[in-house]
Structure formats: C-alpha cells, structure tokens
PDB file of C-alpha atoms and ligand atoms in Angstrom:
ATOM      1  CA  MET A   1       1.403  30.762   5.962  1.00  0.00           C
ATOM      2  CA  LYS A   2      -0.347  29.969   2.733  1.00  0.00           C
ATOM      3  CA  GLN A   3      -2.151  26.641   2.641  1.00  0.00           C
ATOM      4  CA  ARG A   4      -0.715  24.190   0.104  1.00  0.00           C
ATOM      5  CA  VAL A   5      -2.925  21.535  -1.428  1.00  0.00           C
ATOM      6  CA  ILE A   6      -0.931  18.676  -2.960  1.00  0.00           C
ATOM      7  CA  ALA A   7      -2.253  15.713  -4.974  1.00  0.00           C
ATOM      8  CA  VAL A   8      -0.171  12.532  -5.086  1.00  0.00           C
ATOM      9  CA  LEU A   9      -1.100  11.208  -8.485  1.00  0.00           C
ATOM     10  CA  ASN A  10      -0.054   8.708 -11.127  1.00  0.00           C
ATOM     11  CA  GLN A  11      -2.406   6.615 -13.220  1.00  0.00           C
ATOM     12  CA  LYS A  12      -0.123   3.621 -12.746  1.00  0.00           C
ATOM     13  CA  GLY A  13      -0.776   1.421  -9.725  1.00  0.00           C
ATOM     14  CA  GLY A  14       1.951   0.238  -7.378  1.00  0.00           C
ATOM     15  CA  VAL A  15       4.315   3.193  -7.859  1.00  0.00           C
ATOM     16  CA  GLY A  16       4.168   4.367  -4.236  1.00  0.00           C
ATOM     17  CA  LYS A  17       1.354   6.933  -4.270  1.00  0.00           C
ATOM     18  CA  THR A  18      -0.253   5.803  -1.029  1.00  0.00           C
ATOM     19  CA  THR A  19       3.076   5.090   0.658  1.00  0.00           C
ATOM     20  CA  THR A  20       4.296   8.558  -0.239  1.00  0.00           C
ATOM     21  CA  ALA A  21       1.031  10.332   0.602  1.00  0.00           C
ATOM     22  CA  TYR A  22       0.672   9.007   4.142  1.00  0.00           C
ATOM     23  CA  ASN A  23       4.344   8.976   5.126  1.00  0.00           C
ATOM     24  CA  LEU A  24       4.795  12.483   3.766  1.00  0.00           C
ATOM     25  CA  ALA A  25       1.661  13.640   5.574  1.00  0.00           C
ATOM     26  CA  PHE A  26       2.998  12.180   8.830  1.00  0.00           C
ATOM     27  CA  ALA A  27       6.505  13.583   8.289  1.00  0.00           C
ATOM     28  CA  ILE A  28       5.209  17.104   7.624  1.00  0.00           C
ATOM     29  CA  ALA A  29       2.865  16.887  10.620  1.00  0.00           C
ATOM     30  CA  SER A  30       5.784  15.830  12.826  1.00  0.00           C
ATOM     31  CA  MET A  31       7.402  19.141  11.837  1.00  0.00           C
ATOM     32  CA  ARG A  32       4.468  20.852  13.542  1.00  0.00           C
ATOM     33  CA  LYS A  33       2.623  21.845  10.401  1.00  0.00           C
ATOM     34  CA  ARG A  34      -1.093  21.224  10.422  1.00  0.00           C
ATOM     35  CA  VAL A  35      -1.832  18.501   7.881  1.00  0.00           C
ATOM     36  CA  LEU A  36      -5.037  17.051   6.467  1.00  0.00           C
ATOM     37  CA  ALA A  37      -4.660  13.791   4.541  1.00  0.00           C
ATOM     38  CA  ILE A  38      -7.505  12.994   2.160  1.00  0.00           C
ATOM     39  CA  ASP A  39      -7.991   9.395   1.058  1.00  0.00           C
ATOM     40  CA  LEU A  40      -9.357   9.475  -2.486  1.00  0.00           C
ATOM     41  CA  ASP A  41      -8.764   5.803  -3.195  1.00  0.00           C
ATOM     42  CA  PRO A  42     -11.831   3.579  -2.675  1.00  0.00           C
ATOM     43  CA  GLN A  43      -9.497   0.907  -1.308  1.00  0.00           C
ATOM     44  CA  SER A  44      -8.865   3.146   1.723  1.00  0.00           C
ATOM     45  CA  HIS A  45      -5.239   2.049   2.013  1.00  0.00           C
ATOM     46  CA  MET A  46      -4.125   5.406   3.337  1.00  0.00           C
ATOM     47  CA  ALA A  47      -6.598   5.236   6.213  1.00  0.00           C
ATOM     48  CA  VAL A  48      -5.651   1.635   6.992  1.00  0.00           C
ATOM     49  CA  SER A  49      -1.953   2.518   6.871  1.00  0.00           C
ATOM     50  CA  LEU A  50      -2.543   5.183   9.495  1.00  0.00           C
ATOM     51  CA  GLY A  51      -4.325   2.664  11.706  1.00  0.00           C
ATOM     52  CA  LEU A  52      -7.953   3.448  10.884  1.00  0.00           C
ATOM     53  CA  MET A  53      -9.566   0.053  10.442  1.00  0.00           C
ATOM     54  CA  GLN A  54     -13.336   0.641  10.457  1.00  0.00           C
ATOM     55  CA  ASN A  55     -14.814  -0.220   7.083  1.00  0.00           C
ATOM     56  CA  ASN A  56     -18.234   1.370   7.520  1.00  0.00           C
ATOM     57  CA  LEU A  57     -16.930   4.928   7.610  1.00  0.00           C
ATOM     58  CA  SER A  58     -18.199   7.760   5.485  1.00  0.00           C
ATOM     59  CA  GLY A  59     -16.071  10.580   4.246  1.00  0.00           C
ATOM     60  CA  ILE A  60     -15.297  12.214   0.942  1.00  0.00           C
ATOM     61  CA  ASP A  61     -17.859   9.864  -0.681  1.00  0.00           C
ATOM     62  CA  ASP A  62     -20.711  11.691   1.085  1.00  0.00           C
ATOM     63  CA  VAL A  63     -19.167  15.015   0.119  1.00  0.00           C
ATOM     64  CA  ILE A  64     -19.186  14.061  -3.555  1.00  0.00           C
ATOM     65  CA  LEU A  65     -22.450  12.111  -3.705  1.00  0.00           C
ATOM     66  CA  ASP A  66     -24.603  14.145  -1.311  1.00  0.00           C
ATOM     67  CA  GLY A  67     -22.896  17.514  -1.151  1.00  0.00           C
ATOM     68  CA  ALA A  68     -22.164  16.974   2.545  1.00  0.00           C
ATOM     69  CA  GLU A  69     -19.811  19.295   4.496  1.00  0.00           C
ATOM     70  CA  VAL A  70     -16.236  18.010   4.899  1.00  0.00           C
ATOM     71  CA  THR A  71     -15.914  19.132   8.527  1.00  0.00           C
ATOM     72  CA  SER A  72     -18.154  16.440   9.993  1.00  0.00           C
ATOM     73  CA  TYR A  73     -16.030  13.626   8.494  1.00  0.00           C
ATOM     74  CA  ILE A  74     -12.558  14.738   9.498  1.00  0.00           C
ATOM     75  CA  ILE A  75     -10.904  12.445  12.060  1.00  0.00           C
ATOM     76  CA  ASN A  76      -7.885  13.396  14.134  1.00  0.00           C
ATOM     77  CA  GLN A  77      -5.201  10.708  13.728  1.00  0.00           C
ATOM     78  CA  ARG A  78      -2.039  12.103  15.328  1.00  0.00           C
ATOM     79  CA  GLU A  79      -0.781  15.378  16.668  1.00  0.00           C
ATOM     80  CA  TYR A  80      -1.101  17.883  13.805  1.00  0.00           C
ATOM     81  CA  LEU A  81      -2.476  15.175  11.487  1.00  0.00           C
ATOM     82  CA  ASP A  82      -6.126  14.796  10.487  1.00  0.00           C
ATOM     83  CA  LEU A  83      -7.654  12.398   7.999  1.00  0.00           C
ATOM     84  CA  LEU A  84     -10.652  12.647   5.715  1.00  0.00           C
ATOM     85  CA  PRO A  85     -11.478   9.015   4.881  1.00  0.00           C
ATOM     86  CA  ALA A  86     -12.573   7.723   1.484  1.00  0.00           C
ATOM     87  CA  GLY A  87     -15.828   6.253   2.753  1.00  0.00           C
ATOM     88  CA  PHE A  88     -17.370   2.974   1.688  1.00  0.00           C
ATOM     89  CA  ARG A  89     -19.375   4.524  -1.181  1.00  0.00           C
ATOM     90  CA  LEU A  90     -16.321   5.960  -2.943  1.00  0.00           C
ATOM     91  CA  SER A  91     -16.172   2.899  -5.198  1.00  0.00           C
ATOM     92  CA  GLU A  92     -19.531   4.062  -6.616  1.00  0.00           C
ATOM     93  CA  VAL A  93     -17.990   7.418  -7.431  1.00  0.00           C
ATOM     94  CA  GLU A  94     -14.987   5.761  -9.061  1.00  0.00           C
ATOM     95  CA  LYS A  95     -17.284   4.238 -11.683  1.00  0.00           C
ATOM     96  CA  LEU A  96     -18.966   7.525 -12.654  1.00  0.00           C
ATOM     97  CA  SER A  97     -17.789   9.185 -15.813  1.00  0.00           C
ATOM     98  CA  ILE A  98     -17.312  12.885 -15.722  1.00  0.00           C
ATOM     99  CA  LYS A  99     -19.951  14.862 -17.578  1.00  0.00           C
ATOM    100  CA  SER A 100     -19.529  18.466 -16.562  1.00  0.00           C
ATOM    101  CA  ARG A 101     -16.985  20.908 -15.164  1.00  0.00           C
ATOM    102  CA  GLN A 102     -19.291  21.201 -12.169  1.00  0.00           C
ATOM    103  CA  GLN A 103     -18.582  17.572 -11.248  1.00  0.00           C
ATOM    104  CA  ALA A 104     -14.849  18.256 -11.344  1.00  0.00           C
ATOM    105  CA  ILE A 105     -14.867  21.066  -8.788  1.00  0.00           C
ATOM    106  CA  ILE A 106     -16.884  19.441  -6.009  1.00  0.00           C
ATOM    107  CA  ILE A 107     -13.856  18.787  -3.798  1.00  0.00           C
ATOM    108  CA  ARG A 108     -12.290  22.175  -4.506  1.00  0.00           C
ATOM    109  CA  ASP A 109     -15.494  23.908  -3.455  1.00  0.00           C
ATOM    110  CA  ALA A 110     -15.969  21.658  -0.424  1.00  0.00           C
ATOM    111  CA  LEU A 111     -12.446  22.477   0.834  1.00  0.00           C
ATOM    112  CA  ALA A 112     -13.330  26.181   0.873  1.00  0.00           C
ATOM    113  CA  ALA A 113     -15.149  25.439   4.148  1.00  0.00           C
ATOM    114  CA  ILE A 114     -11.831  24.621   5.889  1.00  0.00           C
ATOM    115  CA  LYS A 115      -9.659  27.237   4.214  1.00  0.00           C
ATOM    116  CA  GLY A 116      -6.799  28.292   6.471  1.00  0.00           C
ATOM    117  CA  ARG A 117      -7.314  25.482   8.963  1.00  0.00           C
ATOM    118  CA  TYR A 118      -4.381  23.446   7.598  1.00  0.00           C
ATOM    119  CA  ASP A 119      -0.902  24.255   6.321  1.00  0.00           C
ATOM    120  CA  TYR A 120      -0.865  21.218   4.028  1.00  0.00           C
ATOM    121  CA  ILE A 121      -3.647  19.158   2.491  1.00  0.00           C
ATOM    122  CA  ILE A 122      -2.395  15.958   0.859  1.00  0.00           C
ATOM    123  CA  LEU A 123      -4.591  13.834  -1.395  1.00  0.00           C
ATOM    124  CA  ASP A 124      -3.889  10.185  -2.149  1.00  0.00           C
ATOM    125  CA  CYS A 125      -5.336   9.597  -5.632  1.00  0.00           C
ATOM    126  CA  PRO A 126      -6.674   6.369  -7.119  1.00  0.00           C
ATOM    127  CA  PRO A 127      -5.078   4.885 -10.236  1.00  0.00           C
ATOM    128  CA  MET A 128      -8.059   5.082 -12.541  1.00  0.00           C
ATOM    129  CA  SER A 129     -11.029   7.277 -11.822  1.00  0.00           C
ATOM    130  CA  GLY A 130     -11.278  10.311 -14.088  1.00  0.00           C
ATOM    131  CA  LEU A 131     -13.800  11.979 -11.840  1.00  0.00           C
ATOM    132  CA  LEU A 132     -11.733  11.615  -8.676  1.00  0.00           C
ATOM    133  CA  ASN A 133      -8.451  12.576 -10.306  1.00  0.00           C
ATOM    134  CA  PHE A 134      -9.971  15.652 -11.963  1.00  0.00           C
ATOM    135  CA  ASN A 135     -11.422  16.653  -8.624  1.00  0.00           C
ATOM    136  CA  ALA A 136      -8.009  16.221  -7.020  1.00  0.00           C
ATOM    137  CA  LEU A 137      -6.342  18.362  -9.697  1.00  0.00           C
ATOM    138  CA  PHE A 138      -8.922  21.139  -9.502  1.00  0.00           C
ATOM    139  CA  ALA A 139      -8.530  21.230  -5.730  1.00  0.00           C
ATOM    140  CA  SER A 140      -4.705  21.229  -5.782  1.00  0.00           C
ATOM    141  CA  ASP A 141      -1.950  23.799  -6.205  1.00  0.00           C
ATOM    142  CA  GLU A 142       0.702  21.123  -6.694  1.00  0.00           C
ATOM    143  CA  VAL A 143       1.058  17.530  -7.828  1.00  0.00           C
ATOM    144  CA  ILE A 144       3.592  14.935  -6.742  1.00  0.00           C
ATOM    145  CA  VAL A 145       4.039  12.165  -9.312  1.00  0.00           C
ATOM    146  CA  PRO A 146       5.712   9.143  -7.686  1.00  0.00           C
ATOM    147  CA  VAL A 147       7.915   7.252 -10.115  1.00  0.00           C
ATOM    148  CA  SER A 148       9.021   3.776  -9.164  1.00  0.00           C
ATOM    149  CA  SER A 149      12.730   3.482  -9.918  1.00  0.00           C
ATOM    150  CA  ASP A 150      12.655  -0.275 -10.336  1.00  0.00           C
ATOM    151  CA  TYR A 151      10.797   0.068 -13.581  1.00  0.00           C
ATOM    152  CA  LEU A 152      11.643   1.993 -16.705  1.00  0.00           C
ATOM    153  CA  ALA A 153       8.356   3.563 -17.730  1.00  0.00           C
ATOM    154  CA  LEU A 154       9.375   6.908 -19.113  1.00  0.00           C
ATOM    155  CA  HIS A 155       6.850   6.611 -21.907  1.00  0.00           C
ATOM    156  CA  GLY A 156       3.899   6.583 -19.526  1.00  0.00           C
ATOM    157  CA  LEU A 157       5.531   9.358 -17.514  1.00  0.00           C
ATOM    158  CA  SER A 158       5.997  11.737 -20.476  1.00  0.00           C
ATOM    159  CA  GLN A 159       2.376  11.151 -21.415  1.00  0.00           C
ATOM    160  CA  LEU A 160       1.217  11.887 -17.869  1.00  0.00           C
ATOM    161  CA  MET A 161       3.325  15.068 -17.668  1.00  0.00           C
ATOM    162  CA  LYS A 162       1.807  16.242 -20.968  1.00  0.00           C
ATOM    163  CA  THR A 163      -1.688  15.476 -19.731  1.00  0.00           C
ATOM    164  CA  LEU A 164      -1.002  17.437 -16.540  1.00  0.00           C
ATOM    165  CA  LYS A 165       0.132  20.408 -18.642  1.00  0.00           C
ATOM    166  CA  SER A 166      -2.940  20.396 -20.841  1.00  0.00           C
ATOM    167  CA  THR A 167      -5.140  19.936 -17.777  1.00  0.00           C
ATOM    168  CA  GLN A 168      -3.662  23.150 -16.365  1.00  0.00           C
ATOM    169  CA  ARG A 169      -4.676  25.010 -19.503  1.00  0.00           C
ATOM    170  CA  PHE A 170      -8.149  23.527 -19.264  1.00  0.00           C
ATOM    171  CA  MET A 171      -8.429  24.451 -15.576  1.00  0.00           C
ATOM    172  CA  GLN A 172      -6.952  27.889 -16.256  1.00  0.00           C
ATOM    173  CA  LYS A 173      -4.635  27.769 -13.281  1.00  0.00           C
ATOM    174  CA  PRO A 174      -0.954  26.982 -12.879  1.00  0.00           C
ATOM    175  CA  MET A 175       0.051  23.906 -10.901  1.00  0.00           C
ATOM    176  CA  LYS A 176       3.533  22.950  -9.765  1.00  0.00           C
ATOM    177  CA  THR A 177       4.385  19.378 -10.721  1.00  0.00           C
ATOM    178  CA  TRP A 178       7.003  17.442  -8.763  1.00  0.00           C
ATOM    179  CA  ILE A 179       8.426  13.991  -9.425  1.00  0.00           C
ATOM    180  CA  ALA A 180       9.300  11.798  -6.430  1.00  0.00           C
ATOM    181  CA  LEU A 181      11.489   8.770  -7.073  1.00  0.00           C
ATOM    182  CA  THR A 182      10.337   5.781  -5.065  1.00  0.00           C
ATOM    183  CA  ARG A 183      11.707   2.276  -4.452  1.00  0.00           C
ATOM    184  CA  PHE A 184      15.165   3.554  -5.261  1.00  0.00           C
ATOM    185  CA  GLY A 185      18.154   1.194  -5.130  1.00  0.00           C
ATOM    186  CA  THR A 186      21.327   3.210  -4.617  1.00  0.00           C
ATOM    187  CA  ARG A 187      23.443   0.431  -6.055  1.00  0.00           C
ATOM    188  CA  ARG A 188      20.916  -0.663  -8.639  1.00  0.00           C
ATOM    189  CA  ARG A 189      21.791   0.250 -12.187  1.00  0.00           C
ATOM    190  CA  LEU A 190      18.169   0.489 -13.287  1.00  0.00           C
ATOM    191  CA  SER A 191      17.421   2.987 -10.504  1.00  0.00           C
ATOM    192  CA  ARG A 192      20.346   5.199 -11.506  1.00  0.00           C
ATOM    193  CA  GLU A 193      19.167   5.034 -15.100  1.00  0.00           C
ATOM    194  CA  VAL A 194      15.626   6.061 -14.154  1.00  0.00           C
ATOM    195  CA  LEU A 195      17.052   8.986 -12.154  1.00  0.00           C
ATOM    196  CA  ALA A 196      19.254  10.059 -15.080  1.00  0.00           C
ATOM    197  CA  ARG A 197      16.359   9.933 -17.489  1.00  0.00           C
ATOM    198  CA  VAL A 198      13.833  11.818 -15.364  1.00  0.00           C
ATOM    199  CA  MET A 199      16.553  14.436 -14.691  1.00  0.00           C
ATOM    200  CA  HIS A 200      17.132  14.728 -18.420  1.00  0.00           C
ATOM    201  CA  TYR A 201      13.480  15.281 -19.265  1.00  0.00           C
ATOM    202  CA  PHE A 202      12.256  17.088 -16.132  1.00  0.00           C
ATOM    203  CA  PRO A 203      15.402  18.685 -14.658  1.00  0.00           C
ATOM    204  CA  LYS A 204      13.630  21.214 -12.439  1.00  0.00           C
ATOM    205  CA  GLN A 205      10.896  18.972 -11.129  1.00  0.00           C
ATOM    206  CA  VAL A 206      12.596  16.010  -9.472  1.00  0.00           C
ATOM    207  CA  LEU A 207      12.438  16.301  -5.683  1.00  0.00           C
ATOM    208  CA  ALA A 208      15.882  16.151  -4.055  1.00  0.00           C
ATOM    209  CA  THR A 209      15.421  12.926  -2.093  1.00  0.00           C
ATOM    210  CA  PRO A 210      14.923   9.586  -3.841  1.00  0.00           C
ATOM    211  CA  ILE A 211      13.018   7.261  -1.486  1.00  0.00           C
ATOM    212  CA  ARG A 212      15.061   4.118  -1.081  1.00  0.00           C
ATOM    213  CA  GLU A 213      13.609   0.616  -1.258  1.00  0.00           C
ATOM    214  CA  CYS A 214      13.381  -0.436   2.371  1.00  0.00           C
ATOM    215  CA  ALA A 215      11.578  -3.348   4.054  1.00  0.00           C
ATOM    216  CA  PRO A 216      10.107  -1.347   6.986  1.00  0.00           C
ATOM    217  CA  VAL A 217       8.359   0.926   4.457  1.00  0.00           C
ATOM    218  CA  ALA A 218       6.455  -2.095   3.156  1.00  0.00           C
ATOM    219  CA  GLU A 219       5.870  -3.525   6.667  1.00  0.00           C
ATOM    220  CA  SER A 220       4.630  -0.458   8.537  1.00  0.00           C
ATOM    221  CA  PRO A 221       1.118  -0.232   6.939  1.00  0.00           C
ATOM    222  CA  SER A 222       0.036  -3.553   8.445  1.00  0.00           C
ATOM    223  CA  PHE A 223       0.810  -2.100  11.889  1.00  0.00           C
ATOM    224  CA  GLY A 224      -1.187   1.031  11.131  1.00  0.00           C
ATOM    225  CA  LEU A 225       1.938   3.121  11.529  1.00  0.00           C
ATOM    226  CA  SER A 226       3.921   5.485   9.365  1.00  0.00           C
ATOM    227  CA  VAL A 227       7.430   4.235   8.686  1.00  0.00           C
ATOM    228  CA  LEU A 228       8.702   7.095  10.874  1.00  0.00           C
ATOM    229  CA  GLU A 229       6.880   5.596  13.868  1.00  0.00           C
ATOM    230  CA  TYR A 230       7.575   1.982  12.956  1.00  0.00           C
ATOM    231  CA  ASP A 231      11.353   2.290  12.536  1.00  0.00           C
ATOM    232  CA  ALA A 232      12.553   5.851  12.963  1.00  0.00           C
ATOM    233  CA  GLN A 233      16.146   5.040  12.002  1.00  0.00           C
ATOM    234  CA  CYS A 234      15.578   3.087   8.779  1.00  0.00           C
ATOM    235  CA  ASN A 235      16.384   4.523   5.363  1.00  0.00           C
ATOM    236  CA  GLY A 236      12.708   4.917   4.505  1.00  0.00           C
ATOM    237  CA  ALA A 237      12.047   7.040   7.606  1.00  0.00           C
ATOM    238  CA  LYS A 238      15.110   9.181   6.884  1.00  0.00           C
ATOM    239  CA  ASP A 239      14.084   9.607   3.267  1.00  0.00           C
ATOM    240  CA  TYR A 240      10.482  10.560   3.996  1.00  0.00           C
ATOM    241  CA  ARG A 241      11.657  13.111   6.607  1.00  0.00           C
ATOM    242  CA  SER A 242      14.003  14.502   3.996  1.00  0.00           C
ATOM    243  CA  LEU A 243      11.269  14.487   1.330  1.00  0.00           C
ATOM    244  CA  ALA A 244       9.070  16.482   3.707  1.00  0.00           C
ATOM    245  CA  ASP A 245      11.878  19.057   3.885  1.00  0.00           C
ATOM    246  CA  ASP A 246      12.106  19.036   0.095  1.00  0.00           C
ATOM    247  CA  ILE A 247       8.413  19.801  -0.199  1.00  0.00           C
ATOM    248  CA  ILE A 248       8.424  22.453   2.525  1.00  0.00           C
ATOM    249  CA  ASN A 249      11.415  24.189   0.926  1.00  0.00           C
ATOM    250  CA  CYS A 250      10.688  23.311  -2.734  1.00  0.00           C
ATOM    251  CA  ARG A 251      14.098  21.609  -2.967  1.00  0.00           C
ATOM    252  CA  THR A 252      14.883  19.722  -6.182  1.00  0.00           C
ATOM    253  CA  PHE A 253      17.595  17.264  -7.205  1.00  0.00           C
ATOM    254  CA  LYS A 254      20.824  18.796  -8.454  1.00  0.00           C
ATOM    255  CA  ALA A 255      22.832  16.568 -10.763  1.00  0.00           C
TER     256      ALA A 255
HETATM  257  N1  LIG B 301      10.379   2.608  -0.524  1.00  0.00           N
HETATM  258  C1  LIG B 301       9.733   1.432  -0.533  1.00  0.00           C
HETATM  259  N2  LIG B 301      10.347   0.323  -0.042  1.00  0.00           N
HETATM  260  C2  LIG B 301       9.705  -0.869  -0.044  1.00  0.00           C
HETATM  261  N3  LIG B 301       8.457  -1.061  -0.484  1.00  0.00           N
HETATM  262  C3  LIG B 301       7.788   0.007  -0.970  1.00  0.00           C
HETATM  263  C4  LIG B 301       8.377   1.304  -1.020  1.00  0.00           C
HETATM  264  N4  LIG B 301       7.468   2.163  -1.554  1.00  0.00           N
HETATM  265  C5  LIG B 301       6.374   1.435  -1.816  1.00  0.00           C
HETATM  266  N5  LIG B 301       6.542   0.138  -1.483  1.00  0.00           N
HETATM  267  C6  LIG B 301       5.573  -0.963  -1.625  1.00  0.00           C
HETATM  268  O1  LIG B 301       5.124  -0.987  -2.968  1.00  0.00           O
HETATM  269  C7  LIG B 301       3.755  -1.360  -3.031  1.00  0.00           C
HETATM  270  C8  LIG B 301       2.970  -0.313  -3.793  1.00  0.00           C
HETATM  271  O2  LIG B 301       2.984   0.908  -3.103  1.00  0.00           O
HETATM  272  P1  LIG B 301       1.679   1.815  -2.986  1.00  0.00           P
HETATM  273  O3  LIG B 301       2.071   3.028  -2.204  1.00  0.00           O
HETATM  274  O4  LIG B 301       0.512   1.050  -2.496  1.00  0.00           O
HETATM  275  O5  LIG B 301       1.451   2.212  -4.509  1.00  0.00           O
HETATM  276  P2  LIG B 301       0.182   2.917  -5.209  1.00  0.00           P
HETATM  277  O6  LIG B 301      -0.547   3.679  -4.161  1.00  0.00           O
HETATM  278  O7  LIG B 301       0.810   3.798  -6.234  1.00  0.00           O
HETATM  279  O8  LIG B 301      -0.627   1.827  -5.820  1.00  0.00           O
HETATM  280  C9  LIG B 301       3.286  -1.511  -1.598  1.00  0.00           C
HETATM  281  O9  LIG B 301       3.285  -2.871  -1.247  1.00  0.00           O
HETATM  282  C10 LIG B 301       4.326  -0.750  -0.796  1.00  0.00           C
HETATM  283  O10 LIG B 301       4.483  -1.265   0.513  1.00  0.00           O
HETATM  284 MG1  LIG B 302      -2.597   3.635  -3.626  1.00  0.00          MG
END
C-alpha cells in the first residue's frame, strides 16, 4: 500500500483542524492502518488531545532546528497510532520567516527516513506560520481543509484554494485538496448554505461526511481521548469513523 501524507490545513483558527487531525488519525488507526500523527502546532493541542501531557518534550522542533532524525522522537500512543510531538521549541520556528526553498523541504526530507513504515501520516498545521505550513505542503500528497459550517467565510476559502493551487505549481507536484465540513448543524440553515456554496465552487473536493456539531467532540480533548474512545456512539464518533472511510476510499459528497 502506498503511504499517504495528508496535511490538515487552514490559515483560519478555530475551524476544526486539530479536532479533525487527531480524531481522523485515531479513526484510521482503529481500522488497522498504521498512522503517524505529526503535531505542527506549537500549542501542542493534538498531543494533549491524545493524552500526552508532558510539556518538556522535543519533537519536530529538533528536526527543523537541528536536523535531528525523526525516529528518535516518535512516541507510540495507541495500537497502530504513533505521534511525533511539536516540541517546546516549535514556537521559535513559528516566528522564522522562510528564506529559501531548502527551509521548506526539511520535513519532507526528514520523513524519507521512515518511508513505508506508515500507511497514513497526518499533519496538524498551525494557523499562521509560513515556514511550518510550507513544510507541511512540501511533505504532503494531499490536503484536508476543514471548513466550519457555522460561519460563512467563502471569501477566505476561495483565496486559500487559489493559494494551494499556485503552491502546487511552485512545488512542481500535484496535490489532492479535500474540504471537510466541520461543526455542521443538520437543521441549521447556515450550515446547509455553507454546504451548498462549497459544493457549488468545489464540487469534486468536498468529503462525503459533514462532521456534526456535537458536545462530546469538544469534551474529549480534556480527557486525552479521541471522541471515538470518549463516546463511541455519539454523532461525532460516527462522523469521524465515516470521514476516515471517505479518506481511505476518496469518497466525496454527492448532491
Ligand atoms: N464537531 C464539533 N463539535 C463541537 N465542537 C467542535 C467540533 N469541532 C471542533 N469543535 C471545537 O471547536 C474549537 C476549535 O477546534 P480546533 O480543532 O481546535 O480548531 P483549529 O485547530 O482549527 O484551531 C475547539 O474548542 C473544538 O473542541
Ligand atoms: Mg489547532
């Protein structure tokens, strides 16, 4: 099976990047695919959400700043699920501006050392850093853009989709771009409108399962659990299992 590297990316904060990255990573791992989750956000919310509380850890920060090997920082979290933490120096990296192509391919090159070891590598991206997001894009074959369906922000989304297209030309490699609807309210008019609009503009890229707004999804991180472990029967757990299927089978929304 070919390894798939997927960045969960959106420059907007609070759209469900971290929530999607770690629940999707867990859901795919529970389907017995080997998954590595990489926490690229200096706030380390993905690690915390999976129950990793130490704040003096090193991880991808050492890889970027010192050229360290990724293998020594990978921590097993669950069956089939490993984590590469952000590391406490990643906030230093976040502040660096990007000056050369070389700085943008550090993570891509570092991942070559573990090629074939995982079926899926999922990166949780920070909202702002150019250097970290470029590194994520260079390392990835695919991007998931979470779009919060409680907020009509199609302007920012079109801009981001354009940027992702031009970045592909710059990187000289194709990259599949998916949209995942998050915080969806089945009965909420605004949510249905967001769905209709993203379908209109990006008809082939919207993943089949909108993730419904669901209290256990918001509660589970403080217990260090994925929503699938915290409340296996809730809508959020069902939706993230279904989203994992969408990703595995490249299944998009049909109007
Ligand atoms: N489906 C959902 N139901 C309820 N709350 C959600 C859902 N998805 C995300 N949230 C909440 O929204 C907030 C922002 O999500 P987060 O994943 O941290 O966004 P980002 O990583 O893009 O900044 C968090 O408090 C999270 O718990
Ligand atoms: Mg986040």
